[in-house]
Short mmCIF file of C-alpha atoms in Angstrom, two decimals:
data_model
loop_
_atom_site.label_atom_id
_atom_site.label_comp_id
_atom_site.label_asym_id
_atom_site.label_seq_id
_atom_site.Cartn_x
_atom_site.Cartn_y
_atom_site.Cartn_z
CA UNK A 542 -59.98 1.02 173.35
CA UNK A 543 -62.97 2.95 173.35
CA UNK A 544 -65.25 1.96 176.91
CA UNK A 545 -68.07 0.12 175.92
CA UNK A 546 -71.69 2.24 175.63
CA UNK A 547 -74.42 0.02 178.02
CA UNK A 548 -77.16 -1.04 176.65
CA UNK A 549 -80.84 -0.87 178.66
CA UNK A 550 -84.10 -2.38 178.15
CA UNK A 551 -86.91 -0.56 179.44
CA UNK A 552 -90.21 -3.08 179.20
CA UNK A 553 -93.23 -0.49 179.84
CA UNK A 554 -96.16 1.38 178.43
CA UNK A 555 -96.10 4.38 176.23
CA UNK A 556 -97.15 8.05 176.77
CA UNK A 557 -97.82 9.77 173.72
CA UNK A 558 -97.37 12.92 175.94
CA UNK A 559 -93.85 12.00 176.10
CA UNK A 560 -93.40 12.60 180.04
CA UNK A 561 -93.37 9.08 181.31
CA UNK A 562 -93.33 5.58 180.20
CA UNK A 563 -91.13 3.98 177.35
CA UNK A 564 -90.41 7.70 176.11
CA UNK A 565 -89.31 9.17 179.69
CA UNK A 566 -87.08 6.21 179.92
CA UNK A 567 -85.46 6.44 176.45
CA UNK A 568 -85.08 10.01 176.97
CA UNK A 569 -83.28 9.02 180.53
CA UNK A 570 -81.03 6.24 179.40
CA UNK A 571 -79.84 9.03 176.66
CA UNK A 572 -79.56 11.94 179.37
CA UNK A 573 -77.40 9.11 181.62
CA UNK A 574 -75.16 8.26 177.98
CA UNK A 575 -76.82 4.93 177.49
CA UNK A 576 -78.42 3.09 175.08
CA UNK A 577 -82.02 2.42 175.46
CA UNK A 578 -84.02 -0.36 173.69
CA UNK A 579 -88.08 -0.44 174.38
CA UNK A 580 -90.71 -3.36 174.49
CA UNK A 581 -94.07 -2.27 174.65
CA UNK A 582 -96.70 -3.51 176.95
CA UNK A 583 -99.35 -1.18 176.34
CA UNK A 584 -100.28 1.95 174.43
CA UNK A 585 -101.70 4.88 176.87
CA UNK A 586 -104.24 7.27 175.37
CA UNK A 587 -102.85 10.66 177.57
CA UNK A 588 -101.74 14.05 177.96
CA UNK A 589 -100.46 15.92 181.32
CA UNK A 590 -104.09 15.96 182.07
CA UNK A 591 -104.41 11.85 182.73
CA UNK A 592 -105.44 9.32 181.12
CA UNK A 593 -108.37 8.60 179.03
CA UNK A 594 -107.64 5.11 177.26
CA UNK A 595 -105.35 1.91 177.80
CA UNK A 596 -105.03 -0.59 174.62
CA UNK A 597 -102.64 -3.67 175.78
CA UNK A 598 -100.05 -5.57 173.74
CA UNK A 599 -100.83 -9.32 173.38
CA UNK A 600 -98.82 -11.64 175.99
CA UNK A 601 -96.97 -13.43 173.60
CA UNK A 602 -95.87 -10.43 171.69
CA UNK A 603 -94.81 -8.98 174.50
CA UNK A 604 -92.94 -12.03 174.90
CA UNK A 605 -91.82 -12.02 171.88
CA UNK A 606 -90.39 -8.79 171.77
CA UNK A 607 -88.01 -9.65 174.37
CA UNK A 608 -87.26 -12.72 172.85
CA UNK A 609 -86.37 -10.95 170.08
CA UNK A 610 -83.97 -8.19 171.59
CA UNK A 611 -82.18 -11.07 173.98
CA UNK A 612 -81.63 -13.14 170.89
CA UNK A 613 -79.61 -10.43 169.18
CA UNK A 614 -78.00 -7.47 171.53
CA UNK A 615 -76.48 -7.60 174.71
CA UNK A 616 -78.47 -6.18 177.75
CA UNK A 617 -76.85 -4.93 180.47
CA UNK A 618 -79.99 -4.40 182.77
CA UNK A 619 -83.61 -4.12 182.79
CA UNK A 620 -85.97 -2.30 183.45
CA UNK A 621 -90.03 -2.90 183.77
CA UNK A 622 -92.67 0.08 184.08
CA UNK A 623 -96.15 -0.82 182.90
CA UNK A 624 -97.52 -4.09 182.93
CA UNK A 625 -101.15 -3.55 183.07
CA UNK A 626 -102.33 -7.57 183.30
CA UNK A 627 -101.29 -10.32 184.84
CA UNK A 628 -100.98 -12.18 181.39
CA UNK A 629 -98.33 -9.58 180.86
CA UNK A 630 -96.62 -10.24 184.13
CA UNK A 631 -96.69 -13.89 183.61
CA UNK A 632 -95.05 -13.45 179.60
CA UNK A 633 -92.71 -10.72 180.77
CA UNK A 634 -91.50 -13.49 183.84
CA UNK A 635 -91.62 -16.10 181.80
CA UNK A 636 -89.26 -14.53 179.10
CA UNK A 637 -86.38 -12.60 181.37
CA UNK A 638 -86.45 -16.07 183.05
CA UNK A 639 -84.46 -17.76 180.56
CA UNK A 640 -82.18 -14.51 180.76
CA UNK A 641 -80.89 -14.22 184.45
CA UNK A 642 -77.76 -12.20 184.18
CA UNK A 643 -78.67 -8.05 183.63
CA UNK A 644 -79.71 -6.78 186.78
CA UNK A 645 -83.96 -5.63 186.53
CA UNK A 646 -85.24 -2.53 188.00
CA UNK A 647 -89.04 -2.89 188.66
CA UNK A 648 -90.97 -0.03 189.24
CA UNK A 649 -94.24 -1.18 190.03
CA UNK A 650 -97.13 1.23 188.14
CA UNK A 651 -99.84 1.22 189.13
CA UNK A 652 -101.75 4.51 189.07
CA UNK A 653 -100.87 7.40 186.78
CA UNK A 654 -100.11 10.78 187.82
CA UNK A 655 -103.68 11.87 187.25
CA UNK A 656 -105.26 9.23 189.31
CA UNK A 657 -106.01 6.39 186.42
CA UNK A 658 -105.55 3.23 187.05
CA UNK A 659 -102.75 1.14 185.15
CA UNK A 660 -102.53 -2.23 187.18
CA UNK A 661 -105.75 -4.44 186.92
CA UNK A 662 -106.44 -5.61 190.27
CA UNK A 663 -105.79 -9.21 189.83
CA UNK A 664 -102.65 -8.47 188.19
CA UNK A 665 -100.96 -7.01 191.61
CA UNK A 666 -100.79 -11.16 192.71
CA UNK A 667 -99.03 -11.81 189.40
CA UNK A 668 -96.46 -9.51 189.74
CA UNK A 669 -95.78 -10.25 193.40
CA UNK A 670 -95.58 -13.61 192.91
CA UNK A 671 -93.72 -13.68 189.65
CA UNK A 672 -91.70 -10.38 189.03
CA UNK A 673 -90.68 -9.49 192.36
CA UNK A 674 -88.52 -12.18 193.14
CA UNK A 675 -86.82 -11.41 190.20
CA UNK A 676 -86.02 -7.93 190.56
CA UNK A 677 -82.06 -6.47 191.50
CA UNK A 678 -84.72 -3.30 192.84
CA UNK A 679 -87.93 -2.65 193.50
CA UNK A 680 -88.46 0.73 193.58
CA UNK A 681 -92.14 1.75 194.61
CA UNK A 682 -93.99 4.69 195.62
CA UNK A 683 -95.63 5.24 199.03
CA UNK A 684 -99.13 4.21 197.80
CA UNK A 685 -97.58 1.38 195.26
CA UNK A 686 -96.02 0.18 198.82
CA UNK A 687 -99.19 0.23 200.40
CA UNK A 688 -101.30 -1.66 197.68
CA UNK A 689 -98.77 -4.35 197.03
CA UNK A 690 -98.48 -5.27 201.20
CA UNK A 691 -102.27 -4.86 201.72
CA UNK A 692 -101.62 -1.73 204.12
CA UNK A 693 -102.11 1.66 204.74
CA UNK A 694 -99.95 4.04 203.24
CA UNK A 695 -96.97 5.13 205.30
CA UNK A 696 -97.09 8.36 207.22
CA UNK A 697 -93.42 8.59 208.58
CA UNK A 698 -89.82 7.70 208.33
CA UNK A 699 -90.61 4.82 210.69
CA UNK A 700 -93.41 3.46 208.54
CA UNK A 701 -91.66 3.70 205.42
CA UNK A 702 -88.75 2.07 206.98
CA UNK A 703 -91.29 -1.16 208.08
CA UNK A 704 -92.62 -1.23 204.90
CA UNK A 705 -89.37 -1.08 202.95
CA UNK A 706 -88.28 -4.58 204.64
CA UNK A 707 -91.49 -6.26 204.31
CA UNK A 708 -91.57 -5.82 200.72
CA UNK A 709 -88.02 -7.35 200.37
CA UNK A 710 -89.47 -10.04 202.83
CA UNK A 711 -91.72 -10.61 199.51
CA UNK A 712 -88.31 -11.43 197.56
CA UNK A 713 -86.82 -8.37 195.58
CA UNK A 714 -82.95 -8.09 196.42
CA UNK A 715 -83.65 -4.32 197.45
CA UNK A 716 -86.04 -2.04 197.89
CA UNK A 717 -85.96 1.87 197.27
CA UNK A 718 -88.90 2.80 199.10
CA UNK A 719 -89.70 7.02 197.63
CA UNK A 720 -91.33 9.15 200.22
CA UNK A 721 -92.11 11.40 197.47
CA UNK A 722 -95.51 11.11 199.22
CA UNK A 723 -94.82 12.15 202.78
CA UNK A 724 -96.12 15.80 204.01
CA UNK A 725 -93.62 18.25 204.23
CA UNK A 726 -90.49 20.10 202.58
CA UNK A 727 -88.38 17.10 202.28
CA UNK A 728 -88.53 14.06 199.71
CA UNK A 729 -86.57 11.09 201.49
CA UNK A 730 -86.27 7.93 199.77
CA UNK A 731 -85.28 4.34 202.11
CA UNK A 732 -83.15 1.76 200.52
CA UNK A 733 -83.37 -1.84 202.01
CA UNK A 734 -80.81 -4.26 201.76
CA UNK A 735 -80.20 -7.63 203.04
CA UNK A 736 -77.13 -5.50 204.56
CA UNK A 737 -79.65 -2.88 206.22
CA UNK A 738 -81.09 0.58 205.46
CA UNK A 739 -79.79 3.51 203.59
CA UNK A 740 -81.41 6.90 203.99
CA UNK A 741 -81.46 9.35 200.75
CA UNK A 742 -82.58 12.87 201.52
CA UNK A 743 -83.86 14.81 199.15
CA UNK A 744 -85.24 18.91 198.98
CA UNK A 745 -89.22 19.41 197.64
CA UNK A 746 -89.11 21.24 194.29
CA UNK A 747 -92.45 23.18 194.31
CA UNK A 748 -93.63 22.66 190.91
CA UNK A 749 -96.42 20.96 188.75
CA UNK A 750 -94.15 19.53 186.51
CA UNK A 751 -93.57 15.90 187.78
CA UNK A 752 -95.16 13.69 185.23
CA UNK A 753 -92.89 10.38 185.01
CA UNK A 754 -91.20 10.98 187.95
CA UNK A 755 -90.88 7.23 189.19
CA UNK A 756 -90.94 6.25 184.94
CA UNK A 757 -87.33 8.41 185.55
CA UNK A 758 -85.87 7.50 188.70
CA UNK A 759 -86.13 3.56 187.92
CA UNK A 760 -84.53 4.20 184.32
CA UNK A 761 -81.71 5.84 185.81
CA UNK A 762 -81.34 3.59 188.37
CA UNK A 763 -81.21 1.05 185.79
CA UNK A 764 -78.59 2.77 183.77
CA UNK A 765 -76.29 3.61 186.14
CA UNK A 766 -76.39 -0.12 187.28
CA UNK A 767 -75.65 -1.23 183.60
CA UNK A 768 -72.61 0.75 183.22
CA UNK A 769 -71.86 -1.34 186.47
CA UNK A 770 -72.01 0.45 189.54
CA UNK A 771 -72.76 -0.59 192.63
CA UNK A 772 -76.74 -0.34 193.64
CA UNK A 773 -75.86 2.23 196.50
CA UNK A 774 -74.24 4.51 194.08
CA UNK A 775 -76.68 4.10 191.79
CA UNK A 776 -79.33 5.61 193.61
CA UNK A 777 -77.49 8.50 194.21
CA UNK A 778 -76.86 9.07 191.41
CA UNK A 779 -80.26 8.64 189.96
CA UNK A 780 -81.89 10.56 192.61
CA UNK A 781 -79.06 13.54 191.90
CA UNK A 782 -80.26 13.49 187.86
CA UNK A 783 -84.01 13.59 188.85
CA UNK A 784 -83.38 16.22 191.49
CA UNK A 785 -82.07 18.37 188.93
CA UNK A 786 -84.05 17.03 185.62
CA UNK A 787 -87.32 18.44 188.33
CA UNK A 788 -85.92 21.35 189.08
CA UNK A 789 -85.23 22.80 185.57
CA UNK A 790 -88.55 21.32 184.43
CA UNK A 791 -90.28 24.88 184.17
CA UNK A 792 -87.82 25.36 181.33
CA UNK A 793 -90.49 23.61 179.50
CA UNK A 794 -93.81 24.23 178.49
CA UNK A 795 -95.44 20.90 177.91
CA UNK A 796 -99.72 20.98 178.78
CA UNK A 797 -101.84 22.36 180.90
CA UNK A 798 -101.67 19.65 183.88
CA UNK A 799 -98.46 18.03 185.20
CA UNK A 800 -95.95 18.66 182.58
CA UNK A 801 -92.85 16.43 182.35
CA UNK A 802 -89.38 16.62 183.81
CA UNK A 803 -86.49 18.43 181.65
CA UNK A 804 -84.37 15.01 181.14
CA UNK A 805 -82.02 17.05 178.98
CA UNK A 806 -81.41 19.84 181.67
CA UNK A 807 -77.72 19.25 181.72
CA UNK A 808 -77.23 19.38 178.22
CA UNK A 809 -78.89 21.76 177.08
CA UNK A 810 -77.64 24.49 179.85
#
């Protein structure tokens, strides 16, 4: 008997651009050989210059869209990108709370690649309070870290590491802290557990063409946990695909500004 393809629910905003939100993740769930389902939270007016426009889904569609794909296809995990409001946090809560078994990958967004805003201020309280403590793995950036403890951003290892068990003080069951961030050659991301911390090193590609980076990481992170492995081995194996989908991205000409990752690096070779 055939294995069983997973199936993955990315809840985020789109990027007509194609390099991050609900289409980097569908692209990702394909690269990783899963299948990828989509709610929408919000439509993004952008290119790989920024962003010039945000339009948001209504709550209760939002709601409703998840409603919708729960009531008819299995989901084997989750994950949520974009939520823009806190009416959004509190629909997207309220609806994955009736549905507690897929693990959810929450990558908190907050600020696009070209400095834009994509979290309303009052919205960060909402999705502490409601979303975190139902995420398998949060999986924030050094200044997404920052913004959701009310500190500065980390500088160091040591820093990231305090900040890493903090935010799973706030509830999450882990934490992948990126250090995408830090100065330097190296990219080093912290995972938190209630079991301790878990070092991933990782080589600085110089290039401009990291658009959805995080969008990318959290999707495969997601898919690698809905074909069931374990969170550790997830990561690596996320990180590994986003290592490489960066370093082939010049294959690509996509814009002017930060273009987008080459998902499809291995597949196309």
């Amino acid at each position: 008997m055939a294995e069983t393809i997973a199936n993955i629910l990315s809840i985020a905003g789109s990027d007509p651009s194609g390099g991050a939100g609900i289409q980097a993740d569908l692209k990702t769930f394909a690269a990783r050989a899963t299948y990828g389902m989509a709610v929408l939270t919000a439509l993004t007016a952008q290119n790989t210059q920024g962003v010039s426009g945000v339009h948001l889904v209504p709550p209760a569609f939002v709601a409703a869209q998840i409603a919708d794909v729960f009531s008819d296809i299995r989901v084997d995990a989750v994950k949520i990108g974009m939520i823009a409001s806190a009416e959004i946090a509190e629909a997207v809560a309220g609806a994955l709370s009736r549905h507690r078994g897929p693990p959810i990958v929450l990558d908190p967004v907050m600020v696009a690649k070209g400095g834009a805003s994509l979290l309303a201020a009052e919205a960060v309280e909402a999705l502490t309070r409601r979303l975190l403590p139902l995420a398998a793995v949060l999986t924030p950036n050094l200044p997404e870290a920052a913004a959701l403890l009310g500190e500065a951003e980390a500088a160091d290892r040591a820093a990231m590491e305090g900040q890493a068990k903090r935010l799973l003080a706030l509830g999450p069951r882990a934490v992948l802290l990126k250090g995408g961030h830090l100065p330097g050659g190296e990219s080093p991301d912290v995972l938190a557990t209630p079991d301790g911390l878990r070092w991933y090193e990782g080589v600085r590609v110089l290039t401009r063409n990291t658009h959805g980076t995080g969008c990318s990481l959290s999707s495969a992170i997601a898919a690698e946990l809905g074909k069931g492995r374990p969170l550790p081995d997830a990561v690596a194996a996320a990180k590994s695909f986003i290592a490489g989908a960066v370093r082939s991205s010049d294959a690509l000409a996509v814009g002017s500004g930060h273009g987008p990752l080459h998902h499809f690096h291995a597949l196309w070779a």
